Short mmCIF file of C-alpha atoms and ligand atoms in Angstrom, two decimals:
data_model
loop_
_atom_site.label_atom_id
_atom_site.label_comp_id
_atom_site.label_asym_id
_atom_site.label_seq_id
_atom_site.Cartn_x
_atom_site.Cartn_y
_atom_site.Cartn_z
CA MET A 1 42.35 13.76 48.39
CA PRO A 2 39.81 15.67 50.67
CA ALA A 3 36.30 15.03 49.71
CA ASP A 4 35.63 18.81 49.08
CA SER A 5 38.56 18.84 46.52
CA LEU A 6 37.90 20.99 43.69
CA THR A 7 39.11 17.99 41.37
CA ARG A 8 37.04 15.66 42.94
CA THR A 9 33.79 18.14 42.62
CA PHE A 10 34.98 18.21 38.76
CA GLY A 11 35.66 14.43 38.58
CA VAL A 12 32.14 13.41 40.18
CA ALA A 13 30.39 16.04 37.87
CA LEU A 14 32.03 14.74 34.67
CA GLY A 15 31.22 11.15 35.83
CA VAL A 16 27.63 11.98 36.35
CA SER A 17 27.24 13.76 33.08
CA LEU A 18 28.81 11.23 31.10
CA ALA A 19 26.74 8.74 32.65
CA CYS A 20 23.77 10.59 32.04
CA SER A 21 24.46 10.93 28.24
CA PHE A 22 25.47 7.17 27.96
CA LEU A 23 22.15 6.70 28.98
CA VAL A 24 20.51 9.21 26.86
CA SER A 25 22.36 7.78 23.63
CA ILE A 26 20.92 4.25 24.51
CA SER A 27 17.53 5.05 24.97
CA VAL A 28 17.24 7.29 21.88
CA VAL A 29 19.16 4.72 19.96
CA SER A 30 16.72 1.88 21.30
CA LEU A 31 13.41 4.10 20.93
CA LYS A 32 14.57 5.18 17.33
CA PRO A 33 12.77 1.97 15.48
CA ILE A 34 9.58 2.73 17.33
CA GLN A 35 9.82 6.30 16.68
CA LEU A 36 10.32 5.42 12.90
CA GLU A 37 7.10 2.81 12.92
CA ASN A 38 4.94 5.70 14.69
CA GLU A 39 5.82 8.01 11.85
CA GLU A 40 5.15 5.33 9.08
CA ILE A 41 1.69 4.81 10.85
CA ALA A 42 1.18 8.46 11.03
CA LYS A 43 1.87 8.96 7.54
CA THR A 44 -0.59 6.25 6.51
CA ARG A 45 -3.28 7.16 8.86
CA THR A 46 -5.52 9.21 6.04
CA VAL A 47 -5.30 6.02 3.86
CA PHE A 48 -6.37 3.81 6.99
CA THR A 49 -9.28 6.25 7.64
CA ASP A 50 -10.26 6.56 3.95
CA LEU A 51 -10.29 2.56 3.52
CA ASP A 52 -12.63 2.35 6.86
CA VAL A 53 -9.85 0.70 8.59
CA ILE A 54 -9.97 2.84 11.59
CA GLY A 55 -12.04 5.87 12.57
CA ASP A 56 -10.40 9.44 12.73
CA LYS A 57 -9.79 9.35 16.49
CA ALA A 58 -7.55 6.08 16.59
CA SER A 59 -4.50 6.20 18.39
CA ILE A 60 -1.35 4.75 17.24
CA ALA A 61 -1.79 1.74 19.77
CA ASP A 62 -5.22 1.09 18.03
CA ILE A 63 -3.90 0.86 14.91
CA ARG A 64 -1.22 -1.40 15.56
CA GLU A 65 -3.56 -3.84 16.98
CA ILE A 66 -5.51 -4.49 13.77
CA VAL A 67 -2.99 -3.20 11.05
CA ASP A 68 0.27 -5.63 10.66
CA SER A 69 2.23 -4.32 7.88
CA VAL A 70 4.19 -6.91 5.99
CA LEU A 71 6.77 -7.05 3.13
CA VAL A 72 5.26 -9.12 -0.20
CA ASP A 73 7.68 -10.78 -2.43
CA LEU A 74 6.02 -9.98 -5.57
CA ALA A 75 7.53 -12.82 -7.85
CA ALA A 76 6.90 -15.45 -5.12
CA GLY A 77 3.62 -14.07 -3.91
CA GLU A 78 4.79 -14.81 -0.16
CA ILE A 79 4.94 -12.43 2.64
CA VAL A 80 8.92 -11.89 3.76
CA PRO A 81 9.99 -13.24 7.09
CA GLU A 82 11.29 -10.74 9.43
CA GLU A 83 14.56 -12.43 9.73
CA ALA A 84 15.20 -11.42 6.35
CA TYR A 85 14.58 -8.01 6.66
CA THR A 86 17.88 -5.43 6.22
CA ASN A 87 18.49 -1.92 6.67
CA THR A 88 17.25 -1.38 3.13
CA LEU A 89 14.49 -4.23 2.58
CA ASN A 90 12.47 -3.15 5.56
CA VAL A 91 8.82 -2.14 6.24
CA ILE A 92 10.32 1.21 8.33
CA GLY A 93 11.42 3.71 5.47
CA PHE A 94 10.15 1.83 2.53
CA ASP A 95 10.17 4.14 -0.40
CA ILE A 96 8.61 2.92 -3.55
CA GLU A 97 10.61 5.01 -5.80
CA THR A 98 14.14 4.36 -4.25
CA MET A 99 13.38 0.61 -4.34
CA ALA A 100 12.09 0.51 -7.82
CA GLU A 101 15.59 2.49 -8.87
CA HIS A 102 17.50 0.20 -7.00
CA PRO A 103 19.85 -2.39 -8.82
CA GLU A 104 18.91 -5.35 -6.36
CA TYR A 105 15.35 -4.56 -4.91
CA GLY A 106 13.93 -3.07 -8.34
CA ARG A 107 13.22 -4.48 -11.64
CA GLU A 108 12.55 -3.32 -14.90
CA ILE A 109 9.16 -4.37 -16.25
CA PRO A 110 8.95 -5.50 -20.07
CA ALA A 111 7.38 -2.69 -22.17
CA ASP A 112 4.57 -4.78 -23.50
CA ARG A 113 3.42 -5.77 -19.43
CA ASP A 114 3.94 -2.15 -18.53
CA LEU A 115 0.72 -0.96 -18.16
CA ALA A 116 1.19 1.55 -15.74
CA LYS A 117 3.50 3.30 -17.69
CA ILE A 118 6.10 3.21 -14.56
CA ARG A 119 9.20 1.46 -16.19
CA ARG A 120 10.59 -0.10 -13.13
CA VAL A 121 9.01 -1.50 -9.79
CA PRO A 122 9.97 -2.97 -6.51
CA ARG A 123 10.30 -6.40 -6.19
CA TYR A 124 8.70 -6.21 -2.90
CA MET A 125 6.06 -4.04 -1.67
CA VAL A 126 4.79 -3.05 1.83
CA VAL A 127 1.10 -4.48 2.25
CA HIS A 128 -1.13 -3.89 4.73
CA LEU A 129 -2.97 -6.63 6.57
CA VAL A 130 -6.20 -5.37 8.45
CA LYS A 131 -7.06 -8.16 11.13
CA LYS A 132 -9.93 -9.17 13.17
CA GLN A 133 -9.80 -11.53 16.37
CA GLY A 134 -6.55 -13.03 14.15
CA ARG A 135 -8.19 -13.22 10.55
CA ILE A 136 -7.21 -10.99 7.71
CA THR A 137 -10.46 -8.82 7.09
CA LYS A 138 -8.63 -6.72 4.41
CA TYR A 139 -5.82 -6.40 2.27
CA LEU A 140 -4.26 -2.79 1.36
CA LEU A 141 -2.40 -3.10 -1.48
CA PRO A 142 -0.35 -0.27 -2.58
CA VAL A 143 -0.58 0.60 -6.14
CA TYR A 144 0.66 3.28 -8.79
CA GLY A 145 1.24 4.42 -12.21
CA SER A 146 1.05 7.24 -14.65
CA GLY A 147 -1.98 9.78 -14.96
CA LEU A 148 -2.20 12.56 -17.24
CA TYR A 149 0.05 14.95 -15.47
CA SER A 150 1.54 13.05 -12.79
CA THR A 151 2.17 9.77 -10.96
CA LEU A 152 -0.76 8.66 -8.91
CA TYR A 153 0.05 6.83 -5.60
CA GLY A 154 -2.81 4.98 -3.71
CA TYR A 155 -4.01 1.77 -2.31
CA LEU A 156 -6.43 -0.53 -3.47
CA ALA A 157 -8.47 -2.39 -0.73
CA LEU A 158 -9.58 -5.99 -1.24
CA GLY A 159 -11.70 -8.11 1.06
CA ARG A 160 -10.90 -11.14 2.73
CA ASP A 161 -12.05 -13.39 -0.34
CA LEU A 162 -9.46 -11.26 -2.26
CA LYS A 163 -11.93 -10.34 -5.20
CA THR A 164 -14.26 -7.74 -3.75
CA ILE A 165 -12.94 -4.45 -3.87
CA GLU A 166 -13.73 -2.48 -0.49
CA GLY A 167 -12.26 0.74 -1.59
CA ILE A 168 -9.81 2.76 -3.32
CA THR A 169 -7.91 5.83 -2.30
CA PHE A 170 -5.05 7.99 -3.56
CA TYR A 171 -2.45 10.09 -1.26
CA LYS A 172 -0.35 11.81 -3.73
CA HIS A 173 -0.63 12.91 -7.38
CA ALA A 174 -0.79 16.04 -9.21
CA GLU A 175 -3.55 16.25 -11.91
CA THR A 176 -5.69 18.98 -12.23
CA PRO A 177 -8.11 19.84 -9.48
CA GLY A 178 -11.72 19.60 -10.56
CA LEU A 179 -10.78 17.58 -13.58
CA GLY A 180 -8.14 14.63 -13.04
CA GLY A 181 -8.28 15.93 -9.19
CA GLU A 182 -11.80 14.32 -9.16
CA ILE A 183 -10.16 10.91 -8.59
CA ASP A 184 -10.47 11.95 -4.61
CA ASN A 185 -13.98 12.85 -5.09
CA PRO A 186 -15.66 10.73 -2.37
CA ALA A 187 -18.59 9.82 -4.45
CA TRP A 188 -16.57 8.31 -7.40
CA LYS A 189 -14.64 6.36 -4.88
CA THR A 190 -17.82 5.00 -3.35
CA LEU A 191 -18.36 3.50 -6.88
CA TRP A 192 -15.83 1.13 -6.34
CA LYS A 193 -16.89 -0.83 -2.98
CA GLY A 194 -18.50 -4.06 -3.70
CA LYS A 195 -17.10 -4.25 -7.12
CA GLN A 196 -15.25 -7.42 -8.50
CA ALA A 197 -11.48 -7.54 -9.06
CA PHE A 198 -11.87 -10.79 -11.09
CA ASP A 199 -13.93 -13.25 -12.43
CA GLU A 200 -14.49 -16.74 -11.30
CA LYS A 201 -11.88 -17.81 -13.55
CA GLY A 202 -9.16 -15.40 -11.65
CA ASN A 203 -8.85 -12.98 -14.71
CA VAL A 204 -8.73 -9.32 -13.92
CA ARG A 205 -11.84 -7.82 -15.11
CA ILE A 206 -12.14 -4.72 -13.04
CA GLU A 207 -12.63 -1.81 -15.27
CA ILE A 208 -13.26 1.89 -15.65
CA VAL A 209 -15.39 2.49 -18.58
CA HIS A 210 -15.86 5.70 -20.58
CA GLY A 211 -19.23 7.21 -19.62
CA ARG A 212 -21.55 5.83 -17.31
CA VAL A 213 -21.79 1.64 -16.45
CA ASP A 214 -24.95 0.06 -17.87
CA ARG A 215 -26.22 -1.14 -14.23
CA SER A 216 -28.67 -3.39 -16.06
CA LYS A 217 -25.85 -5.52 -17.43
CA PRO A 218 -24.52 -8.54 -15.40
CA ASP A 219 -20.83 -7.21 -15.98
CA ALA A 220 -21.54 -4.20 -14.35
CA LYS A 221 -20.19 -5.48 -11.00
CA TYR A 222 -16.92 -5.35 -13.07
CA LYS A 223 -17.19 -1.68 -14.12
CA ILE A 224 -16.90 1.54 -12.48
CA ASP A 225 -18.29 4.90 -14.54
CA GLY A 226 -15.40 7.22 -16.22
CA ILE A 227 -14.80 10.69 -14.76
CA SER A 228 -16.55 13.55 -17.18
CA GLY A 229 -13.42 15.83 -18.50
CA ALA A 230 -10.67 13.56 -17.14
CA THR A 231 -10.76 10.83 -19.30
CA TYR A 232 -6.66 10.46 -19.52
CA THR A 233 -6.75 10.34 -15.78
CA ALA A 234 -8.99 7.66 -15.17
CA ARG A 235 -7.66 5.67 -18.11
CA GLY A 236 -4.26 5.73 -16.12
CA VAL A 237 -6.33 4.81 -12.75
CA ASN A 238 -7.69 1.98 -15.06
CA GLN A 239 -4.30 0.80 -16.25
CA LEU A 240 -2.46 0.89 -12.93
CA VAL A 241 -4.79 -1.17 -11.24
CA ARG A 242 -5.19 -3.72 -13.87
CA PHE A 243 -1.26 -3.64 -13.62
CA TRP A 244 -1.30 -4.23 -10.04
CA LEU A 245 -3.91 -6.67 -9.98
CA SER A 246 -1.66 -8.70 -12.94
CA GLU A 247 0.88 -11.01 -12.68
CA GLN A 248 3.30 -8.41 -13.01
CA GLY A 249 1.99 -7.09 -9.63
CA PHE A 250 0.35 -8.50 -6.92
CA GLY A 251 -1.67 -11.39 -9.20
CA PRO A 252 1.13 -14.25 -7.60
CA PHE A 253 0.31 -13.16 -3.85
CA ILE A 254 -3.54 -13.01 -4.59
CA ARG A 255 -3.17 -16.39 -5.89
CA LYS A 256 -1.80 -17.83 -3.10
CA GLN A 257 -3.59 -16.37 -0.44
CA LYS A 258 -6.64 -17.19 -2.14
CA ALA A 259 -5.46 -20.80 -2.27
CA LYS A 260 -4.52 -20.86 1.74
CA LEU A 261 -8.36 -19.60 2.41
CA LYS A 262 -9.35 -22.53 0.37
CA LYS A 263 -7.21 -24.67 1.94
CA SER A 264 -9.03 -23.66 5.26
CA GLY A 265 -12.15 -24.64 3.54
CA GLU A 266 -13.51 -20.77 3.08
CA LYS A 267 -15.25 -20.51 -0.39
CA THR A 268 -13.57 -18.23 -2.55
CA SER A 269 -15.48 -18.28 -5.86
C1 LIG B 1 -5.72 23.23 -18.34
C2 LIG B 1 -6.24 21.63 -18.22
C3 LIG B 1 -6.13 20.74 -17.45
C4 LIG B 1 -6.50 19.61 -17.61
N1 LIG B 1 -6.41 18.29 -16.71
C5 LIG B 1 -6.80 17.24 -16.73
C6 LIG B 1 -6.52 16.23 -15.74
O1 LIG B 1 -5.93 16.33 -14.87
N2 LIG B 1 -6.94 14.68 -16.31
C7 LIG B 1 -7.65 14.51 -17.37
O2 LIG B 1 -8.01 13.41 -17.64
N3 LIG B 1 -7.68 15.40 -18.46
C8 LIG B 1 -7.33 16.90 -18.20
N4 LIG B 1 -7.67 17.57 -19.03
C9 LIG B 1 -8.82 17.77 -20.01
C10 LIG B 1 -8.19 16.48 -21.32
O3 LIG B 1 -7.38 17.63 -22.22
C11 LIG B 1 -9.23 16.12 -21.89
O4 LIG B 1 -9.88 17.09 -22.77
C12 LIG B 1 -10.19 14.95 -21.06
O5 LIG B 1 -9.58 14.30 -20.66
C13 LIG B 1 -10.93 14.43 -21.74
O6 LIG B 1 -12.24 14.00 -20.75
P1 LIG B 1 -13.99 13.99 -21.49
O7 LIG B 1 -13.46 12.57 -22.66
O8 LIG B 1 -14.57 13.49 -20.35
O9 LIG B 1 -14.06 14.91 -22.25
C14 LIG B 1 -7.00 19.04 -18.73
C15 LIG B 1 -7.52 20.44 -19.73
C16 LIG B 1 -6.97 21.02 -19.71
C17 LIG B 1 -7.27 22.42 -20.39
#
């Protein structure tokens, strides 16, 4: 066949375009997980900023360097090894509501333990571990529960000692602006910093009171001021925080992490 024949020209063009589309498909498929992970990070960026994990100018690379997102098996209190991840059970694309309703990956909460009024919970949750020089400095625990008009979704940050609260933030709710919506007020969120979630015996003690905390009392370290005009939303926050710190939530994980700290010689109480 002559080199400049029409058939040959079309053949070469077809071959080149097939090779190119193959290369494009390969790169799309191989880059997909990275793209999805970057999308996840972008979604939680405001949470990370709000909980003083990063500055608002941090790049995704900066975030990746200091935040390790892991799946925690709530009942076992253990971090799930990545080899056990599946398409559904994965840090990437993890959706709390879908997982709570899932027949295998979700479970019902006994009514008398359902402080957060959520009926079902995932068996696993994605926890963000904030690290500095290989050491965990903060635990960002996802928390959710019923407010007055909506389900409140947020994160509670615990310090390295797993007792001291470093902050709280809500990224989704539909409470009334100016009333229940005051859970987003930075002045109220600041009240949480430095409060103690547990007492020396490991009992959950953190509590939102009705009105103001008496700061002269020794147990003030466990108490947060209520929100005027939003008693029901504040009660919802109180219940959901207590639920997620309990045995139904992150209780087993917190205990095991504390035991690891103790074993390493660090003081935890
Ligand atoms: C239109 C409207 C919206 C309200 N939104 C909320 C709300 O988001 N969260 C809340 O706790 N209370 C809300 N309330 C107020 C509650 O009905 C209730 O009065 C209040 O929580 C009591 O708080 P207090 O004990 O501080 O007065 C709303 C009331 C009205 C009339």
